Coordinates of C-alpha atoms in Angstrom, one line a residue:
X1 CA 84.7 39.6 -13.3
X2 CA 83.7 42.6 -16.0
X3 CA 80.1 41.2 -15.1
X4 CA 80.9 42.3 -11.4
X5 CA 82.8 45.4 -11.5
X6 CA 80.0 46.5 -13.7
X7 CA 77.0 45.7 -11.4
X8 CA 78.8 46.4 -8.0
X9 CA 76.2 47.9 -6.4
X10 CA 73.4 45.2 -7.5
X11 CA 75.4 42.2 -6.3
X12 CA 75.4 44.8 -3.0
X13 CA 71.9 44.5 -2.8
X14 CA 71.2 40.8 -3.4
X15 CA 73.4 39.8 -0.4
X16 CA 71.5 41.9 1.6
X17 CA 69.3 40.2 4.3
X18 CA 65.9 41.7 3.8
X19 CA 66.1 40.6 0.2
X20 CA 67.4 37.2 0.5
X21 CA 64.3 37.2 3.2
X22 CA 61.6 38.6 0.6
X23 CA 63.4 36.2 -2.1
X24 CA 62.6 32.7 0.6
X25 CA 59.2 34.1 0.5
X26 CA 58.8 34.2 -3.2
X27 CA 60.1 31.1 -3.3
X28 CA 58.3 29.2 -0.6
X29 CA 55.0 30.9 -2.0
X30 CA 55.7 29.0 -5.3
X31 CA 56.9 26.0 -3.8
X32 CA 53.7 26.0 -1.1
X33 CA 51.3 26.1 -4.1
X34 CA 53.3 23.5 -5.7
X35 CA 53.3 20.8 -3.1
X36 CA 49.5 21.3 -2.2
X37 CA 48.6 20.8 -5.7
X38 CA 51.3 17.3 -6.0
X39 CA 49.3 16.1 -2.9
X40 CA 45.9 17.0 -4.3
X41 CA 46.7 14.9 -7.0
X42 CA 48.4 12.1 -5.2
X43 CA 45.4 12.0 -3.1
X44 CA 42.9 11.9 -5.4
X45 CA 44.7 9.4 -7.1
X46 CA 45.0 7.3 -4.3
X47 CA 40.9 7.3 -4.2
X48 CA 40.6 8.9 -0.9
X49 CA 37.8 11.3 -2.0
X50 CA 36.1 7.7 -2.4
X51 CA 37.6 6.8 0.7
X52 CA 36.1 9.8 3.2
X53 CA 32.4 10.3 1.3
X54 CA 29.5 10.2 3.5
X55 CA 31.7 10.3 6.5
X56 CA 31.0 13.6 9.3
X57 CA 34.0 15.2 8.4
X58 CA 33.9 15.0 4.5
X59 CA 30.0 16.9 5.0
X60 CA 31.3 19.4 7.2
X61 CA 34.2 20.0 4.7
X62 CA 31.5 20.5 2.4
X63 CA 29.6 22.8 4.2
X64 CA 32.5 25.1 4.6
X65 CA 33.2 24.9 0.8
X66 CA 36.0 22.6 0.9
X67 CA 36.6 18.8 0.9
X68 CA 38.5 16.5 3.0
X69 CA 41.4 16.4 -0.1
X70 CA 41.5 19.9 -0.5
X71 CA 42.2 20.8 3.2
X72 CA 45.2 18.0 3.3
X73 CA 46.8 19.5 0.3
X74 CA 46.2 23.0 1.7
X75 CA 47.9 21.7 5.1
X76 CA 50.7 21.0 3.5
X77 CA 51.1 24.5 1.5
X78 CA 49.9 26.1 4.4
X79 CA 53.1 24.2 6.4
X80 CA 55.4 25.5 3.8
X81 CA 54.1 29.1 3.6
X82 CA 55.0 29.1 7.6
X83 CA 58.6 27.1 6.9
X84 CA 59.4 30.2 4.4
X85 CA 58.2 32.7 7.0
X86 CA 59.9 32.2 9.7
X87 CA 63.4 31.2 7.9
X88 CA 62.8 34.9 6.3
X89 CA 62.1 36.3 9.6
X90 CA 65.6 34.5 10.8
X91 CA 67.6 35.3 7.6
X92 CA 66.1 39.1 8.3
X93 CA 67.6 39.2 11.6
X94 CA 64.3 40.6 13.0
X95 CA 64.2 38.3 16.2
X96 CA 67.8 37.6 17.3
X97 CA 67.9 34.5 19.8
X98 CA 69.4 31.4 18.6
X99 CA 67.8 28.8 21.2
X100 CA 64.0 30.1 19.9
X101 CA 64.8 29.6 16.4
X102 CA 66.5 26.2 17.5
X103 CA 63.4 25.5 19.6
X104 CA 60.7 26.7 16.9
X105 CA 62.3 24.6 14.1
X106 CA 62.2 21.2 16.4
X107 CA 58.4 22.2 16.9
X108 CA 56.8 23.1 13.5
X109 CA 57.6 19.7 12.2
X110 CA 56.0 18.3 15.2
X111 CA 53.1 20.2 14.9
X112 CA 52.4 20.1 11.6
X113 CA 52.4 15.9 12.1
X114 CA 50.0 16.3 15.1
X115 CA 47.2 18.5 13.2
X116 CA 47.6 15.8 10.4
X117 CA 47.0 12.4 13.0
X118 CA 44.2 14.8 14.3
X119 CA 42.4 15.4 10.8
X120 CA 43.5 11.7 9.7
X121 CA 41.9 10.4 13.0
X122 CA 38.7 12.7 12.3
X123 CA 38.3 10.7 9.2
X124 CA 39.1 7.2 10.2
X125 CA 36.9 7.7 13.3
X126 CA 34.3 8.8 11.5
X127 CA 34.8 5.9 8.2
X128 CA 35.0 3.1 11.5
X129 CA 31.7 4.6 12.9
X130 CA 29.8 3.9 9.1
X131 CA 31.5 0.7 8.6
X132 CA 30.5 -0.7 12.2
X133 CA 26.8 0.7 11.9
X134 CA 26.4 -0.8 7.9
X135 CA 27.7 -4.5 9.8
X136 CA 25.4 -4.2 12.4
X137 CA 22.8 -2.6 10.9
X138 CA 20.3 -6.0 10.8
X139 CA 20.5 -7.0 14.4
X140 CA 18.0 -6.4 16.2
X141 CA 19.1 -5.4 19.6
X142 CA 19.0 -1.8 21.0
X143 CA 22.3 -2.1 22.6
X144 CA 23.9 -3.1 19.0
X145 CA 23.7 1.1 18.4
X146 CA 26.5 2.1 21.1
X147 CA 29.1 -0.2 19.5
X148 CA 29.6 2.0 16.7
X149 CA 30.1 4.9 18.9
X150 CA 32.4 3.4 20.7
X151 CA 34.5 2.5 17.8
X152 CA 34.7 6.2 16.5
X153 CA 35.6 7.5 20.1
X154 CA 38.5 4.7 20.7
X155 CA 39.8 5.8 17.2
X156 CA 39.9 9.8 17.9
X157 CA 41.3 8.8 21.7
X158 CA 43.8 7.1 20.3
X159 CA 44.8 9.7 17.5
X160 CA 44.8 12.8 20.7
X161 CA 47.2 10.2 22.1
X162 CA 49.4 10.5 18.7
X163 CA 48.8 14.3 18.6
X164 CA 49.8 14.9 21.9
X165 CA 53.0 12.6 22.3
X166 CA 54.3 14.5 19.1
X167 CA 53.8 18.0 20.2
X168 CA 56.0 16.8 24.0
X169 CA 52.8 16.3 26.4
X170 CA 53.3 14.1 29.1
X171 CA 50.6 11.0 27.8
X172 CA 50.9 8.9 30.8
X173 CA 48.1 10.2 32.7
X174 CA 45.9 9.7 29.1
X175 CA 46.9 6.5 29.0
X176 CA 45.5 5.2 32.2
X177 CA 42.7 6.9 30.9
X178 CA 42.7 4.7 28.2
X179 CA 43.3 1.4 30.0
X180 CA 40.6 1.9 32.7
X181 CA 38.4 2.9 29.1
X182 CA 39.6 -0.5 28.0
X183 CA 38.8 -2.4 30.8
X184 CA 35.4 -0.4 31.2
X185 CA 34.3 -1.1 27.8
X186 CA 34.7 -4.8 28.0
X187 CA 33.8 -5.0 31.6
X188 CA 30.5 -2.9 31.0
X189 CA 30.1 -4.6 26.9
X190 CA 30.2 -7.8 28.4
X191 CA 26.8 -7.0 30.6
X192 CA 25.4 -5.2 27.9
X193 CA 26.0 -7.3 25.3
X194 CA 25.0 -10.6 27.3
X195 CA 22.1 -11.5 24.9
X196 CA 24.4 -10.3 21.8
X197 CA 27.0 -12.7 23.0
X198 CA 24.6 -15.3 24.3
X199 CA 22.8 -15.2 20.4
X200 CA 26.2 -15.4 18.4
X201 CA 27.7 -18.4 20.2
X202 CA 24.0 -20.0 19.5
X203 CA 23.8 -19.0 16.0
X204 CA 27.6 -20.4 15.6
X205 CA 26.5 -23.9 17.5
X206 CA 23.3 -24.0 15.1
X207 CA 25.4 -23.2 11.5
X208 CA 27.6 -25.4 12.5
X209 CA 25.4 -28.5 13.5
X210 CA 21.9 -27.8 11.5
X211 CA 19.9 -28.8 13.2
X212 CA 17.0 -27.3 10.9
X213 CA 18.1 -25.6 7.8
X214 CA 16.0 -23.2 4.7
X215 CA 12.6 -24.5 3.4
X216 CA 12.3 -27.1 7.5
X217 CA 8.8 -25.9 9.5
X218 CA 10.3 -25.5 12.7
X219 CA 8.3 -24.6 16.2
X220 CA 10.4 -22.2 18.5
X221 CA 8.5 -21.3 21.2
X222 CA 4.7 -20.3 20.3
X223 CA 6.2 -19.3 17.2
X224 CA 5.7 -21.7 13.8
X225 CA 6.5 -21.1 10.3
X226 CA 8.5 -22.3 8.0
X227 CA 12.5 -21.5 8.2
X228 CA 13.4 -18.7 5.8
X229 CA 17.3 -17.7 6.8
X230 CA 19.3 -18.6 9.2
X231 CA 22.3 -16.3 10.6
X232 CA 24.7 -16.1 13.4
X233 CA 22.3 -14.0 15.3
X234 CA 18.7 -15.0 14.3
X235 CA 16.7 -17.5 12.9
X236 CA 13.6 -15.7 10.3
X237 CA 10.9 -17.9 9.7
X238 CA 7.6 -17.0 8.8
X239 CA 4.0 -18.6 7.8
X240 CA 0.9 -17.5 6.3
X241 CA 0.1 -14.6 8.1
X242 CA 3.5 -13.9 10.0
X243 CA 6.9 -13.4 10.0
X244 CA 9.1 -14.0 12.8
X245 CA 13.0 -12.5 13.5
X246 CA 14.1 -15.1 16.9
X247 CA 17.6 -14.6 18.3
X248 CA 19.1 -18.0 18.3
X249 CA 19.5 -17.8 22.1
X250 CA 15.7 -18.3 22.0
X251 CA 16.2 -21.2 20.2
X252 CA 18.0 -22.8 23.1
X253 CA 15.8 -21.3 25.8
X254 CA 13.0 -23.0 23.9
X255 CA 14.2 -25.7 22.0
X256 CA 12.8 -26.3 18.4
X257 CA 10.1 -28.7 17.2
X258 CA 10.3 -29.7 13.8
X259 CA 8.0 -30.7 11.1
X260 CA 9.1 -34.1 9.1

């Protein structure tokens, strides 16, 4: 009680709103810098710098002097710096309407979740896209290069989907967007992967059966050599001058002649 008859004035002046609102900025500068620097650290020690390296995004990170870590953790300081601005901006009493400051609050959250699904997707879509090109990087059909296309564009349609639906917009008309895609994509990969399809069910029929394994000289075609490897996709075999990659759907077109 001494404590506060003595220092009236400055107990006055802390329960004043423009310096509780400069004090929630203080604090929600510390607190920002804080929790980006937590996540940095959970996220590297989660390996996702590991995770995101060679991918699009993580080189264009780069470029702009960043990395795909340090613009997460920033996110999230960047989400608390806003947090502390607008609660000073309400404890202020600069902007007096209750339903916006109702509204706004329901939304930040919701948009802060939508730019991370959208960054997150970036980097899935883009980690999908290397994984799908280093599988298919040995066969040997032109078509084989759209598939991994594909796959990064389903992912970052799917994560706009996520963005959107958290942020209120109406999805429905996105997602009979997506179903004809669907439909599209197998209707139209079914054509144009005929020969893909055609040379896997082969290559399945021949590791299953055998009928000529590693080290047999085998005739496919006008093709003869001796049988080097033998996959679900093609059959390498090679002789003294040549080497020869067959899709196994040749195999069955032609039939094989084998050396005893």
């Amino acid at each position: 009680m001494l404590l506060l008859q003595a220092f009236p004035d400055g107990f006055t002046l802390f329960q004043e709103p423009v310096v509780v609102a400069l004090i929630l900025l203080v604090v929600g500068l510390g607190l920002g810098l804080l929790v980006g620097r937590v996540n940095k650290q959970i996220l590297v020690a989660a390996g996702v710098p590991d995770a995101v390296e060679g991918t699009p995004f993580e080189r264009t990170a780069r470029s702009l002097g960043t990395s795909t870590v340090s613009l997460l953790a920033r996110l999230t300081s960047w989400f608390v710096y806003g947090v502390s601005i607008l609660a000073a901006i309400r404890v202020a009493n600069f902007f007096e309407a209750p339903s916006f400051w109702i509204g706004v609050a329901a939304f930040v959250p919701k948009l802060f979740v939508a730019v991370v699904v959208m960054i997150l997707g970036f980097i899935v879509a883009d980690k999908a896209e290397l994984i799908a090109s280093e599988r298919l990087r040995d066969v040997k059909l032109p078509e084989i290069t759209l598939l991994p296309l594909a796959v990064k564009y389903t992912v970052l349609y799917v994560a706009l989907l996520i963005a959107l639906s958290q942020v209120d917009v109406n999805t429905t008309a996105l997602l009979i967007l997506l179903t004809v895609y669907v439909f599209g994509v197998v209707f139209l990969g079914g054509l144009a992967f005929k020969d893909f399809l055609s040379s896997a069910a082969a290559g399945m029929y021949l590791l299953l059966n055998q009928p000529y394994g590693i080290g047999d000289e085998v005739r496919i075609g006008d093709r003869e050599g001796i049988v080097q490897e033998v996959d679900l996709l093609v059959t390498r075999i090679e002789n003294e001058e040549e080497e020869f990659i067959v899709p196994n759907r040749k195999v069955f077109e032609h039939g094989i002649a084998r050396t005893r």
